[in-house]
Short mmCIF file of C-alpha atoms in Angstrom, two decimals:
data_model
loop_
_atom_site.label_atom_id
_atom_site.label_comp_id
_atom_site.label_asym_id
_atom_site.label_seq_id
_atom_site.Cartn_x
_atom_site.Cartn_y
_atom_site.Cartn_z
CA MET A 144 92.66 -112.09 128.74
CA LYS A 145 89.85 -113.59 126.71
CA ILE A 146 86.80 -111.37 126.25
CA THR A 147 83.65 -113.26 125.44
CA MET A 148 80.83 -111.84 123.36
CA THR A 149 78.56 -111.94 126.42
CA SER A 150 80.95 -109.87 128.57
CA PHE A 151 81.47 -107.38 125.71
CA ILE A 152 77.72 -106.88 125.30
CA THR A 153 77.30 -106.49 129.06
CA ALA A 154 80.05 -103.87 129.27
CA PHE A 155 78.66 -101.99 126.26
CA PHE A 156 75.19 -101.98 127.80
CA ILE A 157 76.52 -100.60 131.12
CA ILE A 158 78.33 -97.77 129.32
CA LEU A 159 75.28 -97.00 127.19
CA VAL A 160 72.86 -96.69 130.09
CA SER A 161 75.36 -94.59 132.05
CA PHE A 162 75.32 -91.68 129.58
CA PRO A 163 71.83 -90.37 130.50
CA ALA A 164 72.72 -90.50 134.19
CA LEU A 165 75.92 -88.54 133.60
CA ALA A 166 74.02 -85.98 131.53
CA ALA A 167 71.37 -85.63 134.21
CA ASN A 168 74.03 -84.97 136.85
CA GLU A 169 75.61 -82.20 134.76
CA LYS A 170 73.63 -79.17 135.93
CA GLU A 171 73.32 -76.22 133.57
CA SER A 172 74.95 -73.11 135.00
CA ALA A 173 72.95 -69.93 135.47
CA PHE A 174 75.25 -68.19 132.97
CA ASP A 175 74.63 -70.86 130.32
CA ARG A 176 70.90 -70.67 130.99
CA VAL A 177 70.90 -66.89 130.56
CA MET A 178 72.84 -67.22 127.30
CA ARG A 179 70.52 -69.95 126.02
CA THR A 180 67.22 -68.24 126.90
CA GLY A 181 68.20 -64.60 126.55
CA GLN A 182 66.61 -63.96 129.96
CA LEU A 183 67.95 -63.09 133.40
CA ARG A 184 65.55 -64.36 136.07
CA CYS A 185 65.69 -61.98 138.99
CA GLY A 186 64.90 -62.71 142.61
CA TYR A 187 64.25 -59.65 144.72
CA GLY A 188 63.64 -58.49 148.25
CA THR A 189 61.24 -55.59 148.68
CA GLY A 190 61.62 -52.26 150.43
CA ALA A 191 61.62 -48.65 149.30
CA PRO A 192 63.48 -47.18 147.55
CA LEU A 193 65.16 -50.33 146.15
CA ILE A 194 62.17 -52.40 145.07
CA VAL A 195 58.53 -51.41 145.55
CA VAL A 196 55.66 -53.64 144.43
CA ASP A 197 52.30 -51.95 143.94
CA PRO A 198 49.80 -54.00 145.99
CA ASN A 199 47.04 -53.52 143.40
CA THR A 200 48.76 -53.69 140.01
CA LYS A 201 51.84 -55.69 141.14
CA GLU A 202 53.91 -53.24 139.11
CA ILE A 203 57.54 -53.06 140.25
CA SER A 204 59.48 -49.83 140.66
CA GLY A 205 62.50 -48.49 142.56
CA ILE A 206 66.13 -47.60 141.96
CA ALA A 207 67.27 -51.26 141.82
CA TYR A 208 64.51 -52.00 139.29
CA ASP A 209 65.66 -49.07 137.14
CA LEU A 210 69.30 -50.16 137.35
CA VAL A 211 68.67 -53.77 136.38
CA GLU A 212 66.39 -52.80 133.49
CA GLU A 213 69.23 -50.61 132.19
CA MET A 214 71.59 -53.57 132.57
CA GLY A 215 69.20 -55.67 130.50
CA LYS A 216 69.26 -53.08 127.72
CA ALA A 217 73.06 -52.96 127.75
CA LEU A 218 73.31 -56.75 127.61
CA ASN A 219 70.43 -57.13 125.15
CA ILE A 220 68.70 -59.65 127.40
CA GLU A 221 65.22 -59.68 128.90
CA ILE A 222 64.92 -59.08 132.64
CA VAL A 223 62.32 -61.38 134.21
CA TRP A 224 61.28 -60.39 137.75
CA ALA A 225 60.66 -63.98 138.65
CA GLU A 226 60.26 -64.23 142.42
CA GLU A 227 60.04 -62.13 145.56
CA VAL A 228 62.47 -63.59 148.09
CA SER A 229 62.76 -62.89 151.81
CA TRP A 230 66.07 -61.32 152.80
CA GLY A 231 66.99 -64.43 154.78
CA SER A 232 66.36 -66.78 151.83
CA LEU A 233 68.48 -65.15 149.12
CA SER A 234 71.11 -67.89 149.06
CA ALA A 235 68.51 -70.68 148.96
CA ALA A 236 66.78 -69.09 145.96
CA LEU A 237 70.07 -68.91 144.06
CA ARG A 238 71.21 -72.39 145.05
CA SER A 239 67.93 -73.97 143.97
CA GLY A 240 68.18 -72.41 140.52
CA ARG A 241 64.79 -70.71 140.85
CA VAL A 242 66.49 -67.40 140.07
CA ASP A 243 69.75 -66.48 138.35
CA ALA A 244 70.58 -63.37 140.38
CA ILE A 245 69.35 -61.27 143.28
CA CYS A 246 68.50 -57.96 141.65
CA SER A 247 67.21 -55.80 144.51
CA THR A 248 70.83 -55.05 145.46
CA VAL A 249 72.34 -56.94 148.36
CA TRP A 250 74.55 -55.84 151.22
CA ALA A 251 77.80 -57.79 150.77
CA SER A 252 78.23 -59.15 154.30
CA PRO A 253 80.72 -61.86 155.38
CA SER A 254 77.99 -64.34 156.33
CA ARG A 255 76.36 -63.97 152.91
CA GLY A 256 79.75 -64.27 151.25
CA LYS A 257 79.89 -67.94 152.23
CA SER A 258 77.21 -68.80 149.69
CA MET A 259 76.90 -65.82 147.33
CA ALA A 260 79.22 -63.95 144.99
CA PHE A 261 78.74 -60.19 144.71
CA THR A 262 79.20 -57.80 141.82
CA ARG A 263 81.00 -54.51 142.10
CA PRO A 264 78.95 -52.03 144.13
CA VAL A 265 76.55 -49.66 142.39
CA PHE A 266 76.48 -47.45 145.49
CA TYR A 267 76.98 -47.68 149.26
CA SER A 268 74.54 -47.30 152.14
CA THR A 269 74.75 -47.21 155.91
CA VAL A 270 73.12 -49.12 158.73
CA GLU A 271 71.96 -46.90 161.57
CA ALA A 272 70.38 -47.57 164.96
CA PHE A 273 66.83 -46.40 165.75
CA ALA A 274 64.81 -46.01 168.94
CA ARG A 275 61.46 -44.60 170.07
CA ILE A 276 61.13 -40.86 169.64
CA ASP A 277 61.36 -40.16 173.40
CA ASP A 278 64.10 -42.69 174.24
CA LYS A 279 67.50 -40.98 174.48
CA ARG A 280 69.32 -43.53 176.64
CA PHE A 281 71.63 -44.58 173.82
CA ASP A 282 72.62 -41.24 172.32
CA ASN A 283 76.34 -41.33 171.41
CA SER A 284 76.87 -44.46 173.52
CA LEU A 285 77.56 -47.79 171.87
CA ASP A 286 78.43 -49.23 175.29
CA ARG A 287 74.96 -48.45 176.66
CA MET A 288 73.44 -50.38 173.77
CA ASN A 289 75.47 -53.47 174.71
CA GLN A 290 73.75 -54.23 178.02
CA PRO A 291 71.50 -57.15 179.11
CA ASP A 292 68.53 -54.85 179.77
CA VAL A 293 68.52 -53.64 176.15
CA ARG A 294 66.26 -55.45 173.66
CA ILE A 295 67.43 -55.33 170.05
CA ALA A 296 64.90 -56.20 167.34
CA VAL A 297 66.50 -58.36 164.64
CA ALA A 298 65.26 -60.34 161.66
CA GLU A 299 66.14 -64.02 161.74
CA GLY A 300 69.04 -64.87 159.42
CA ASP A 301 69.48 -61.24 158.37
CA VAL A 302 72.48 -58.90 158.65
CA THR A 303 70.68 -57.19 161.56
CA GLU A 304 71.13 -60.41 163.54
CA GLU A 305 74.78 -60.54 162.43
CA ILE A 306 75.40 -56.99 163.73
CA ALA A 307 73.72 -57.75 167.05
CA ASN A 308 75.78 -60.93 167.50
CA LEU A 309 79.11 -59.28 166.69
CA ASP A 310 78.76 -55.78 168.14
CA PHE A 311 76.26 -56.15 170.98
CA PRO A 312 76.59 -59.71 172.35
CA LYS A 313 75.45 -58.74 175.86
CA ALA A 314 72.14 -57.29 174.71
CA THR A 315 68.93 -59.32 174.49
CA GLN A 316 67.64 -60.10 170.99
CA ALA A 317 63.98 -59.86 170.06
CA VAL A 318 64.07 -62.12 167.00
CA HIS A 319 61.42 -61.72 164.31
CA PRO A 320 60.80 -64.01 161.33
CA GLN A 321 62.10 -62.73 158.00
CA LEU A 322 58.65 -62.69 156.42
CA ALA A 323 57.36 -60.29 159.10
CA GLY A 324 58.83 -57.34 157.20
CA ASP A 325 60.40 -54.04 158.25
CA GLU A 326 57.13 -52.44 159.36
CA TYR A 327 56.51 -55.25 161.84
CA ILE A 328 59.97 -54.70 163.33
CA PHE A 329 59.41 -50.94 163.58
CA MET A 330 56.13 -51.64 165.36
CA SER A 331 58.03 -53.66 167.97
CA LEU A 332 59.68 -50.37 169.00
CA ILE A 333 56.45 -48.41 169.11
CA GLU A 334 54.73 -51.15 171.13
CA ASN A 335 57.71 -51.30 173.53
CA LYS A 336 58.58 -54.89 172.64
CA ALA A 337 62.10 -53.80 171.72
CA ASP A 338 64.35 -50.80 172.41
CA ILE A 339 66.61 -50.64 169.35
CA LEU A 340 66.63 -51.81 165.76
CA PHE A 341 69.22 -51.63 162.99
CA LEU A 342 68.21 -50.60 159.47
CA ASN A 343 69.08 -48.30 156.61
CA THR A 344 67.78 -44.72 156.88
CA ALA A 345 65.61 -45.33 153.82
CA HIS A 346 63.47 -47.74 155.82
CA MET A 347 62.87 -45.12 158.50
CA ILE A 348 61.94 -42.46 155.92
CA ASP A 349 59.43 -44.83 154.34
CA PHE A 350 57.97 -45.86 157.71
CA MET A 351 57.74 -42.29 159.00
CA LYS A 352 55.48 -41.34 156.11
CA LYS A 353 52.84 -43.55 157.71
CA ARG A 354 53.66 -42.93 161.39
CA PRO A 355 55.38 -39.57 161.79
CA GLY A 356 56.88 -38.63 165.12
CA THR A 357 57.31 -42.17 166.45
CA ILE A 358 60.90 -43.22 165.62
CA ARG A 359 64.23 -41.41 165.73
CA LYS A 360 67.74 -42.21 164.55
CA ILE A 361 70.10 -42.63 167.51
CA PRO A 362 73.00 -40.15 167.27
CA LEU A 363 76.22 -42.17 167.23
CA PRO A 364 79.89 -41.40 166.47
CA ARG A 365 79.66 -43.40 163.25
CA PRO A 366 77.23 -45.60 161.31
CA LEU A 367 77.11 -49.19 162.53
CA ARG A 368 78.00 -50.39 159.04
CA VAL A 369 78.74 -49.02 155.58
CA TRP A 370 77.67 -51.65 153.07
CA LYS A 371 78.35 -52.20 149.40
CA ASN A 372 75.07 -52.42 147.50
CA THR A 373 75.68 -55.16 144.94
CA PHE A 374 73.89 -57.72 142.84
CA ALA A 375 74.39 -61.33 143.94
CA VAL A 376 74.75 -64.68 142.20
CA GLU A 377 75.38 -68.19 143.47
CA ILE A 378 78.91 -68.55 144.84
CA HIS A 379 80.20 -70.66 141.92
CA GLU A 380 78.75 -68.49 139.11
CA GLN A 381 81.96 -66.65 138.18
CA GLU A 382 81.04 -66.21 134.49
CA LEU A 383 77.69 -64.63 135.31
CA LYS A 384 79.32 -62.38 137.92
CA ASP A 385 81.93 -61.25 135.40
CA MET A 386 79.25 -60.36 132.87
CA LEU A 387 77.27 -58.36 135.43
CA ASP A 388 80.45 -56.65 136.72
CA THR A 389 81.23 -55.37 133.23
CA THR A 390 77.71 -53.99 132.93
CA VAL A 391 77.84 -52.32 136.36
CA ASP A 392 81.09 -50.63 135.27
CA GLN A 393 79.34 -49.22 132.22
CA LEU A 394 76.40 -47.89 134.26
CA LEU A 395 78.86 -46.19 136.61
CA ASN A 396 81.14 -44.77 133.92
CA THR A 397 78.33 -43.41 131.73
CA GLY A 398 76.77 -41.58 134.68
CA MET A 399 73.59 -43.69 134.64
CA VAL A 400 73.93 -44.58 138.33
CA ASP A 401 74.47 -40.90 139.24
CA ARG A 402 71.35 -39.91 137.31
CA LEU A 403 69.24 -42.51 139.09
CA ILE A 404 70.60 -41.50 142.51
CA LYS A 405 69.64 -37.90 141.68
CA LYS A 406 66.15 -39.08 140.72
CA TYR A 407 65.54 -40.68 144.14
CA GLU A 408 67.55 -38.23 146.29
CA PRO A 409 64.71 -35.73 146.96
CA GLU A 410 62.52 -38.41 148.57
CA PHE A 411 65.39 -40.32 150.20
CA PRO A 412 68.08 -37.73 151.01
CA GLY A 413 71.51 -39.05 151.93
CA VAL A 414 70.51 -42.70 151.50
CA PHE A 415 72.74 -43.48 148.50
CA LEU A 416 76.50 -42.95 148.83
CA PRO A 417 78.08 -42.82 145.34
CA VAL A 418 80.99 -45.01 144.32
CA ALA A 419 84.17 -42.98 143.81
CA ARG A 420 85.74 -43.36 140.36
CA PRO A 421 89.49 -44.02 140.75
CA TYR A 422 90.38 -42.37 137.44
CA GLU A 423 88.91 -39.03 138.58
CA TYR A 424 91.52 -38.52 141.28
CA GLY A 425 94.34 -38.14 138.78
CA ALA A 426 92.38 -35.52 136.85
CA GLN A 427 91.95 -33.40 139.98
CA LYS A 428 95.70 -33.09 140.71
#
């Protein structure tokens, strides 16, 4: 086949102009970005005792903040608390590349597992059911909670909605927007707009400081859920997950996590369930 000079130049030009397009389509991974910049950009949901933002100074504190700052020291990278993210928008923040990881700890639920990858747990926590202080209809009765006349307050797109859908499909859901916050959902109980809500005990402890004697934990045979508290990355970020996993292991094995749990235990008793170390069982025999 005869190749003319004109066709050769045309083909060369097409190849040349294609390179920038190919480069533009090759998205930098979060891991590569962290390695290049020396920074881990954290997205975070708020709520004591995980992440607390001072309304005046905007200073961040909490057990998750302490843990991630320790991870930064171990990795010799800067932790940038880049963006507060609603609990229903964690995946979108990771997928967009606005943040590299969710650093407020995340409950590793199946629905979230479709779009996020989770590190090893730093500790566990439970989800309990709460009602008004004088409402004892549901004590030790999961069946009574799963009735059409029961209104369950849930946050849209959150694990609370997932629990209501799976465990209590007959009940009525009072759906609240994610940005409304935990206090708004607790108020729905007090104002008799809902009968039950599902949250971690830490949220109740924090709320009861402001409104004592209004909410009670419903006695049940078992917690509704026991969740891994993890850090999350975008589902395809295996290298970043591996790096964070190794660092979580170090925080666990050096006792750093235990020390931080002890620090927050007096104010939030029983909220953090420690991770068992497999190697300790052999030593006890």
